[in-house]
Coordinates of C-alpha atoms (C1' of nucleotides) in Angstrom, one line a residue:
Chain B
M1 CA -1.0 31.7 9.6
G2 CA -2.1 29.5 12.4
D3 CA 1.4 28.6 13.3
G4 CA 1.9 30.5 16.5
A5 CA 3.4 28.7 19.5
A6 CA 4.2 25.5 17.5
E7 CA 6.9 27.5 15.7
K8 CA 9.4 26.8 18.4
V9 CA 9.5 23.1 17.5
R10 CA 12.7 22.2 15.7
P11 CA 12.3 21.6 11.9
R12 CA 13.4 18.0 12.3
D13 CA 10.6 17.3 14.7
R14 CA 8.1 19.2 12.6
I15 CA 9.1 17.2 9.5
L16 CA 8.9 13.9 11.5
G17 CA 5.5 14.7 12.8
T18 CA 3.9 15.9 9.6
A19 CA 5.5 13.1 7.6
R20 CA 4.1 10.6 10.0
D21 CA 0.7 12.2 9.7
L22 CA 0.7 12.4 5.9
F23 CA 2.1 8.9 5.5
H24 CA -0.6 7.6 7.8
K25 CA -3.4 9.4 5.9
H26 CA -2.3 9.0 2.3
G27 CA 0.2 6.1 2.4
I28 CA 3.9 6.3 2.0
R29 CA 3.9 6.1 -1.8
G30 CA 1.1 8.6 -1.9
V31 CA 3.1 11.4 -0.3
G32 CA 6.0 13.2 -1.8
I33 CA 8.9 15.0 -0.2
D34 CA 7.6 18.4 -1.4
A35 CA 4.2 17.8 0.2
I36 CA 5.9 16.9 3.5
T37 CA 8.2 19.9 3.6
E38 CA 5.4 22.3 2.6
A39 CA 3.0 20.9 5.3
A40 CA 5.8 21.1 7.8
G41 CA 6.5 24.7 6.9
T42 CA 10.0 24.1 5.8
N43 CA 11.9 23.2 2.6
K44 CA 13.5 20.3 0.9
M45 CA 17.1 21.1 1.7
T46 CA 16.4 21.2 5.4
L47 CA 14.7 17.8 5.2
Y48 CA 17.7 16.3 3.4
R49 CA 20.0 17.8 5.9
H50 CA 18.3 15.8 8.7
F51 CA 17.5 12.7 6.8
D52 CA 19.6 10.8 4.3
S53 CA 16.7 9.9 2.1
K54 CA 13.0 9.3 2.0
D55 CA 13.5 5.7 3.1
D56 CA 15.5 7.0 6.1
L57 CA 12.6 9.4 7.0
I58 CA 10.1 6.5 6.7
I59 CA 12.2 4.4 9.1
E60 CA 12.4 7.2 11.6
C61 CA 8.7 7.8 11.4
L62 CA 8.0 4.1 12.1
R63 CA 10.3 4.4 15.2
T64 CA 8.3 7.2 16.6
V65 CA 5.1 5.3 16.0
A66 CA 6.5 2.4 18.0
C67 CA 7.7 4.8 20.6
D68 CA 4.2 6.2 21.0
A69 CA 2.8 2.7 21.2
N70 CA 5.1 1.8 24.0
A71 CA 4.0 4.9 25.9
I72 CA 0.5 3.7 25.7
W73 CA 1.6 0.3 27.1
N74 CA 3.2 2.0 30.0
Q75 CA 0.0 3.9 30.6
F76 CA -1.8 0.6 30.9
E77 CA 0.6 -0.4 33.6
A78 CA 0.3 2.8 35.4
E79 CA -3.5 2.8 35.4
H80 CA -3.9 -0.8 36.4
P81 CA -1.0 -1.6 38.7
N82 CA -0.7 -5.2 39.7
D83 CA -3.8 -6.0 37.6
K84 CA -2.5 -7.8 34.6
L85 CA -6.0 -8.8 33.5
G86 CA -7.1 -5.3 33.8
Q87 CA -4.2 -4.2 31.6
L88 CA -5.2 -6.7 29.0
Q89 CA -8.8 -5.5 29.0
A90 CA -7.6 -1.9 28.8
W91 CA -5.6 -3.0 25.8
V92 CA -8.7 -4.4 24.1
R93 CA -10.8 -1.3 24.9
T94 CA -8.1 1.1 23.7
V95 CA -7.4 -0.7 20.6
A96 CA -11.1 -1.0 19.8
D97 CA -11.6 2.7 20.3
G98 CA -8.8 3.3 17.9
L99 CA -10.6 1.1 15.3
K100 CA -13.7 3.3 15.6
V101 CA -11.8 6.6 15.4
D102 CA -9.2 6.0 12.8
G103 CA -10.0 4.7 9.4
R104 CA -6.5 3.8 8.4
G105 CA -4.8 0.8 10.1
C106 CA -1.5 0.2 11.6
D107 CA 1.3 2.3 10.1
M108 CA 3.7 -0.6 10.3
A109 CA 1.4 -3.1 8.6
N110 CA 0.4 -0.5 5.9
A111 CA 4.1 0.2 5.3
A112 CA 4.7 -3.5 4.9
V113 CA 2.0 -3.7 2.3
E114 CA 3.2 -0.7 0.4
L115 CA 7.0 -1.4 0.5
T116 CA 7.0 -4.5 -1.6
E117 CA 10.7 -4.8 -2.2
D118 CA 12.1 -7.7 -0.1
D119 CA 15.2 -5.9 0.8
H120 CA 13.7 -2.5 1.6
P121 CA 15.5 -1.1 4.6
A122 CA 12.2 -0.4 6.4
R123 CA 11.2 -4.1 6.2
Q124 CA 13.6 -5.3 8.9
V125 CA 12.6 -2.3 11.1
I126 CA 9.0 -3.2 10.8
K127 CA 9.6 -6.8 11.6
E128 CA 11.7 -5.8 14.6
L129 CA 9.2 -3.4 16.0
K130 CA 6.2 -5.6 15.3
T131 CA 7.9 -8.5 17.0
A132 CA 8.6 -6.3 20.1
Q133 CA 4.9 -5.5 20.3
R134 CA 4.0 -9.1 20.1
D135 CA 6.5 -10.0 22.8
R136 CA 5.0 -7.3 25.0
L137 CA 1.5 -8.7 24.5
V138 CA 2.7 -12.3 25.1
G139 CA 4.3 -11.1 28.4
L140 CA 1.1 -9.5 29.5
C141 CA -0.9 -12.6 28.8
R142 CA 1.6 -14.7 30.6
D143 CA 1.6 -12.4 33.6
A144 CA -2.2 -12.5 33.6
G145 CA -1.9 -16.2 34.4
I146 CA -2.9 -17.5 31.0
E147 CA -1.5 -20.9 30.2
Q148 CA -1.2 -20.7 26.4
A149 CA 0.0 -17.1 26.5
E150 CA 1.7 -17.2 23.1
L151 CA -1.3 -18.6 21.4
L152 CA -3.7 -16.1 23.0
A153 CA -1.4 -13.2 22.2
D154 CA -1.0 -14.3 18.6
T155 CA -4.8 -14.8 18.3
L156 CA -5.4 -11.3 19.6
S157 CA -2.7 -9.9 17.3
L158 CA -4.3 -11.5 14.2
L159 CA -7.8 -10.3 15.2
L160 CA -6.6 -6.8 15.7
E161 CA -4.5 -6.8 12.5
G162 CA -7.4 -8.2 10.6
A163 CA -9.9 -5.7 12.1
R164 CA -7.7 -2.8 11.0
V165 CA -7.3 -4.0 7.4
S166 CA -11.0 -5.1 7.3
R167 CA -12.0 -1.6 8.3
Q168 CA -10.1 -0.2 5.4
S169 CA -11.7 -2.7 2.9
V170 CA -15.4 -2.8 4.0
G171 CA -15.7 0.0 6.5
A172 CA -16.4 0.3 10.2
E173 CA -19.7 -1.5 10.0
G174 CA -18.1 -4.7 8.7
P175 CA -16.5 -7.6 10.7
S176 CA -14.2 -5.2 12.6
A177 CA -17.3 -3.9 14.5
Q178 CA -17.3 -7.2 16.4
F179 CA -13.7 -7.0 17.5
V180 CA -14.4 -6.4 21.2
R181 CA -16.8 -9.3 21.4
M182 CA -14.3 -11.6 19.7
A183 CA -11.4 -10.5 21.8
E184 CA -13.2 -10.8 25.1
G185 CA -14.6 -14.2 24.0
V186 CA -11.2 -15.5 23.1
I187 CA -9.7 -14.2 26.4
A188 CA -12.5 -15.8 28.4
S189 CA -12.0 -19.0 26.4
F190 CA -8.3 -19.1 27.2
R191 CA -8.9 -18.4 30.9
N192 CA -11.2 -21.4 31.2
T193 CA -8.8 -23.7 29.5
A194 CA -6.7 -25.1 32.3
R195 CA -7.4 -28.4 30.6
A196 CA -6.2 -28.4 26.9
Chain E
M1 CA 11.2 -16.1 -26.5
G2 CA 9.3 -18.5 -24.3
D3 CA 6.0 -17.4 -25.6
G4 CA 4.9 -20.2 -27.8
A5 CA 1.5 -21.6 -27.3
A6 CA 0.4 -18.8 -25.0
E7 CA 0.5 -16.4 -28.0
K8 CA -3.1 -17.3 -28.9
V9 CA -4.4 -15.6 -25.8
R10 CA -6.0 -12.3 -26.6
P11 CA -4.1 -9.2 -25.7
R12 CA -6.8 -8.1 -23.3
D13 CA -6.5 -11.3 -21.3
R14 CA -2.7 -11.3 -21.4
I15 CA -2.8 -7.7 -20.0
L16 CA -5.3 -8.7 -17.4
G17 CA -3.3 -11.7 -16.3
T18 CA 0.1 -10.0 -16.1
A19 CA -1.3 -6.9 -14.5
R20 CA -2.9 -9.0 -11.8
D21 CA 0.4 -10.8 -11.3
L22 CA 2.5 -7.6 -11.2
F23 CA 0.0 -5.8 -9.0
H24 CA 0.1 -8.7 -6.6
K25 CA 3.9 -8.9 -6.4
H26 CA 4.9 -5.3 -6.4
G27 CA 1.7 -3.4 -5.4
I28 CA -0.5 -1.3 -7.5
R29 CA 1.4 1.9 -7.1
G30 CA 4.7 0.0 -7.6
V31 CA 3.8 -1.1 -11.2
G32 CA 3.6 1.3 -14.2
I33 CA 1.6 0.9 -17.3
D34 CA 4.8 0.4 -19.3
A35 CA 5.9 -2.5 -17.1
I36 CA 2.6 -4.2 -17.6
T37 CA 2.5 -3.9 -21.3
E38 CA 6.1 -5.0 -21.7
A39 CA 5.5 -8.1 -19.5
A40 CA 2.3 -8.9 -21.4
G41 CA 4.2 -8.7 -24.7
T42 CA 2.1 -5.8 -26.0
N43 CA 2.1 -2.1 -26.0
K44 CA 0.5 0.9 -24.3
M45 CA -2.0 1.7 -27.1
T46 CA -3.5 -1.7 -27.0
L47 CA -3.9 -1.5 -23.3
Y48 CA -5.7 1.8 -23.5
R49 CA -7.9 0.5 -26.3
H50 CA -9.2 -2.2 -23.9
F51 CA -9.2 -0.2 -20.6
D52 CA -10.2 3.3 -20.0
S53 CA -7.5 4.0 -17.5
K54 CA -5.2 2.4 -15.0
D55 CA -7.9 2.6 -12.4
D56 CA -10.2 0.8 -14.8
L57 CA -7.6 -1.9 -15.2
I58 CA -7.2 -2.2 -11.5
I59 CA -10.9 -2.7 -11.0
E60 CA -11.0 -5.3 -13.7
C61 CA -8.1 -7.2 -12.1
L62 CA -9.9 -7.2 -8.8
R63 CA -13.0 -8.7 -10.4
T64 CA -11.0 -11.6 -11.8
V65 CA -9.5 -12.2 -8.4
A66 CA -13.0 -12.4 -6.9
C67 CA -14.0 -14.6 -9.8
D68 CA -11.2 -17.1 -9.1
A69 CA -12.1 -17.0 -5.4
N70 CA -15.6 -18.0 -6.2
A71 CA -14.4 -20.8 -8.3
I72 CA -12.5 -22.2 -5.3
W73 CA -15.6 -21.9 -3.2
N74 CA -17.5 -23.9 -5.8
Q75 CA -14.7 -26.5 -5.7
F76 CA -15.3 -26.9 -2.0
E77 CA -18.9 -27.6 -2.6
A78 CA -18.0 -30.1 -5.3
E79 CA -15.5 -32.0 -3.2
H80 CA -17.6 -32.1 0.0
P81 CA -21.2 -32.4 -1.2
N82 CA -23.7 -32.3 1.6
D83 CA -20.9 -31.8 4.1
K84 CA -20.9 -28.2 5.1
L85 CA -18.6 -28.7 8.0
G86 CA -16.2 -30.5 5.6
Q87 CA -16.4 -27.5 3.3
L88 CA -15.6 -25.2 6.2
Q89 CA -12.6 -27.3 7.1
A90 CA -11.5 -27.3 3.5
W91 CA -11.7 -23.6 3.5
V92 CA -9.4 -23.4 6.6
R93 CA -6.9 -25.8 5.1
T94 CA -6.8 -24.1 1.6
V95 CA -6.5 -20.7 3.1
A96 CA -3.7 -21.8 5.4
D97 CA -1.8 -23.4 2.5
G98 CA -2.1 -20.1 0.7
L99 CA -0.6 -18.4 3.7
K100 CA 2.5 -20.6 3.5
V101 CA 2.9 -20.4 -0.2
D102 CA 2.3 -16.7 -0.9
G103 CA 4.1 -14.0 0.8
R104 CA 1.8 -11.2 -0.2
G105 CA -1.7 -11.0 1.2
C106 CA -5.1 -10.5 -0.3
D107 CA -5.2 -8.3 -3.4
M108 CA -8.3 -6.6 -2.3
A109 CA -7.1 -5.7 1.1
N110 CA -3.7 -4.6 -0.2
A111 CA -5.5 -2.5 -2.8
A112 CA -7.6 -0.9 0.0
V113 CA -4.4 -0.1 1.8
E114 CA -2.7 1.4 -1.2
L115 CA -5.5 3.4 -2.7
T116 CA -6.0 5.9 0.1
E117 CA -8.4 8.3 -1.6
D118 CA -11.8 7.9 -0.2
D119 CA -13.5 8.3 -3.5
H120 CA -11.3 6.1 -5.5
P121 CA -13.4 4.1 -7.9
A122 CA -11.9 0.8 -6.8
R123 CA -12.9 1.3 -3.2
Q124 CA -16.6 0.5 -3.7
V125 CA -15.7 -2.5 -5.8
I126 CA -13.5 -3.8 -3.1
K127 CA -16.2 -3.3 -0.5
E128 CA -18.7 -5.0 -2.7
L129 CA -16.6 -8.0 -3.5
K130 CA -15.3 -8.4 0.1
T131 CA -18.8 -8.2 1.4
A132 CA -19.8 -11.0 -1.0
Q133 CA -17.0 -13.2 0.3
R134 CA -18.1 -12.6 3.8
D135 CA -21.7 -13.4 3.0
R136 CA -20.6 -16.7 1.4
L137 CA -18.6 -17.6 4.6
V138 CA -21.6 -16.7 6.8
G139 CA -23.8 -18.9 4.7
L140 CA -21.5 -21.7 5.0
C141 CA -21.3 -21.4 8.7
R142 CA -25.0 -21.2 9.0
D143 CA -25.5 -24.2 6.8
A144 CA -23.0 -26.1 9.0
G145 CA -25.4 -25.6 11.8
I146 CA -23.6 -23.0 13.8
E147 CA -25.8 -20.8 15.9
Q148 CA -23.8 -17.6 15.8
A149 CA -22.9 -17.9 12.1
E150 CA -22.2 -14.3 11.5
L151 CA -19.9 -14.0 14.5
L152 CA -18.0 -17.1 13.6
A153 CA -17.6 -16.0 10.0
D154 CA -16.5 -12.5 11.0
T155 CA -14.0 -14.0 13.5
L156 CA -12.6 -16.3 10.8
S157 CA -12.4 -13.4 8.4
L158 CA -10.5 -11.2 10.8
L159 CA -8.1 -14.1 11.7
L160 CA -7.4 -14.7 8.0
E161 CA -7.1 -11.0 7.1
G162 CA -4.8 -10.6 10.1
A163 CA -2.7 -13.6 9.2
R164 CA -2.1 -12.3 5.7
V165 CA -1.0 -8.9 6.8
S166 CA 1.0 -10.3 9.7
R167 CA 2.8 -12.5 7.2
Q168 CA 3.9 -9.4 5.3
S169 CA 5.1 -7.6 8.4
V170 CA 6.9 -10.3 10.4
G171 CA 7.1 -13.2 8.1
A172 CA 5.7 -16.7 7.9
E173 CA 7.2 -17.8 11.3
G174 CA 5.2 -15.1 13.1
P175 CA 1.6 -15.3 14.5
S176 CA 0.2 -16.3 11.1
A177 CA 1.9 -19.7 11.6
Q178 CA -0.8 -20.5 14.2
F179 CA -3.7 -19.7 11.9
V180 CA -5.0 -23.3 11.5
R181 CA -4.9 -24.0 15.2
M182 CA -6.7 -20.7 15.9
A183 CA -9.4 -21.3 13.2
E184 CA -10.1 -24.8 14.3
G185 CA -10.2 -23.8 17.9
V186 CA -12.7 -21.1 17.2
I187 CA -14.8 -23.3 15.1
A188 CA -14.9 -26.0 17.8
S189 CA -15.7 -23.4 20.4
F190 CA -18.7 -22.1 18.3
R191 CA -19.9 -25.7 17.7
N192 CA -20.0 -26.4 21.5
T193 CA -21.8 -23.2 22.2
A194 CA -25.4 -24.2 22.0
R195 CA -25.7 -22.3 25.3
A196 CA -24.5 -18.7 24.9
Chain X
dC1 C1' -8.3 -9.3 -53.8
dT2 C1' -9.8 -6.1 -50.8
dA3 C1' -11.6 -3.7 -47.0
dG4 C1' -11.6 -3.1 -42.2
dG5 C1' -10.7 -4.0 -37.5
dG6 C1' -7.4 -5.3 -34.2
dT7 C1' -2.7 -4.6 -33.2
dG8 C1' 2.1 -2.7 -33.0
dT9 C1' 5.5 1.5 -33.1
dG10 C1' 7.7 5.5 -31.6
dA11 C1' 7.3 10.0 -30.5
dC12 C1' 5.4 13.1 -27.5
dC13 C1' 2.8 15.8 -23.6
dG14 C1' 2.5 17.7 -19.0
dG15 C1' 3.2 16.4 -14.6
dT16 C1' 5.5 14.4 -10.5
dC17 C1' 9.1 12.1 -8.2
dT18 C1' 13.7 11.9 -5.3
dG19 C1' 17.7 14.2 -4.7
dT20 C1' 21.4 18.1 -5.4
dA21 C1' 23.9 22.6 -5.9
dA22 C1' 24.8 27.5 -5.0
dC23 C1' 23.5 31.1 -2.6
dT24 C1' 21.1 34.0 0.9
dT25 C1' 19.0 34.8 5.2
dC26 C1' 18.1 34.1 9.9
dT27 C1' 19.3 33.0 14.8
dG28 C1' 21.7 32.0 19.0
dC29 C1' 25.8 32.6 21.4
dC30 C1' 30.2 34.7 23.0
Chain J
dG1 C1' 28.4 43.4 17.5
dG2 C1' 30.0 39.8 15.0
dC3 C1' 30.5 35.2 13.8
dA4 C1' 29.2 30.3 13.0
dG5 C1' 25.9 27.2 12.1
dA6 C1' 21.2 26.2 11.0
dA7 C1' 17.5 27.2 8.0
dG8 C1' 15.4 29.1 3.7
dT9 C1' 15.3 30.0 -1.5
dT10 C1' 15.6 29.1 -6.3
dA11 C1' 16.8 26.4 -9.8
dC12 C1' 17.9 22.3 -11.7
dA13 C1' 19.0 17.3 -12.9
dG14 C1' 17.3 12.8 -14.3
dA15 C1' 14.0 9.6 -14.1
dC16 C1' 9.4 7.9 -14.3
dC17 C1' 4.5 8.4 -14.5
dG18 C1' -0.3 8.1 -17.0
dG19 C1' -2.1 9.0 -21.3
dT20 C1' -2.5 10.5 -26.4
dC21 C1' -1.4 10.9 -31.2
dA22 C1' -0.5 9.7 -36.1
dC23 C1' 0.8 6.1 -38.6
dA24 C1' 2.1 1.5 -40.3
dC25 C1' 1.1 -3.2 -40.1
dC26 C1' -1.2 -7.8 -40.3
dC27 C1' -4.8 -11.0 -40.4
dT28 C1' -9.1 -12.5 -41.4
dA29 C1' -13.8 -12.3 -43.5
dG30 C1' -16.3 -11.4 -47.3

DNA sequence: CTAGGGTGTGACCGGTCTGTAACTTCTGCC
DNA sequence: GGCAGAAGTTACAGACCGGTCACACCCTAG
């Protein structure tokens, strides 16, 4: 029931999509393989034919998350061509909207919290993808003409990461509600600092 | 073996201490009751005689974490009497040291990430205790003569929260390494803002 | 000495978890 | 139409989970 047109999607992609959704909502450790296959309208054997293990599925999910994030970055560039500062402001706005809409934070960060084993295969993937995101933000800040681009990018990163986890701890009315004001203030502060 | 003097500690306190330690290291969902009782040198029945359930134990652990945090706050006051700005700087330094030493973040925030059920009994406790911490930081900022005390406190909160989760994602050499510089910069910026 | 409360022991329950095996059914392509 | 490969089904293995039970123990207070 209610499947309809979506049925044409390959089982692998259905599994990937629903797993990502369920992991996001209930946490990685809070979702079992059976729940994923059932929600994806398939079965356990098919899942294990496409993915070596749950860990493999987790990693593949994180990659699609990063892929979607990159698509949004590209959208910023398309909507504000040759306006790096506009792209940075779009980033702030978009990210702040996400904070209001979604109660759970960053899938990568959440995964890092949940998967506590130091040698978990997903850990290096998380580090890799998170670092790529940081690099992209640093590049944007640098292109926007900010002197201390790394420091601004890192500051914005921590503010965002903090806002997302704070939202999960104390809710949307907590400190995370001030994210836009903070981010814009920090950006303005860095733009005025030709001295330093 | 290796117990010795610590044997005089009551089972309840041993359970509480080791549970807190294991939860911190491996995450709440990553530690079973059996692992706790074994590490605490006791057994499951004794645990359940002192705590109604695992959820109850989790909540009690979080309370001791908050209690310890409050003790550190009191220490700041004792070491820098009548010097609110000194207390704020001590907070920054202490918190930054914690970032270097400990690879896992805030137990409350981690618990909020792990316990995804909206009505989980620990969630309201987390919210309550986190709010209390925020209030204390706001009070400190206000007493230090900062005009926009709430905004500064919230900014510092998000920076810290973000630094702790970033450390788990990309390691100690990532953005979290700049926490002190960011925090001091933000504080200085708020002190100079009598205008605004 | 004795009574009683706190503690330890081992078995057990029902449930869930990841992952596998053998077999059947469907689907797309020549 | 028929064939190969993908997908579905059922059952199962082995481990672990939170939680309970009946019972034996020990230590201390009276």
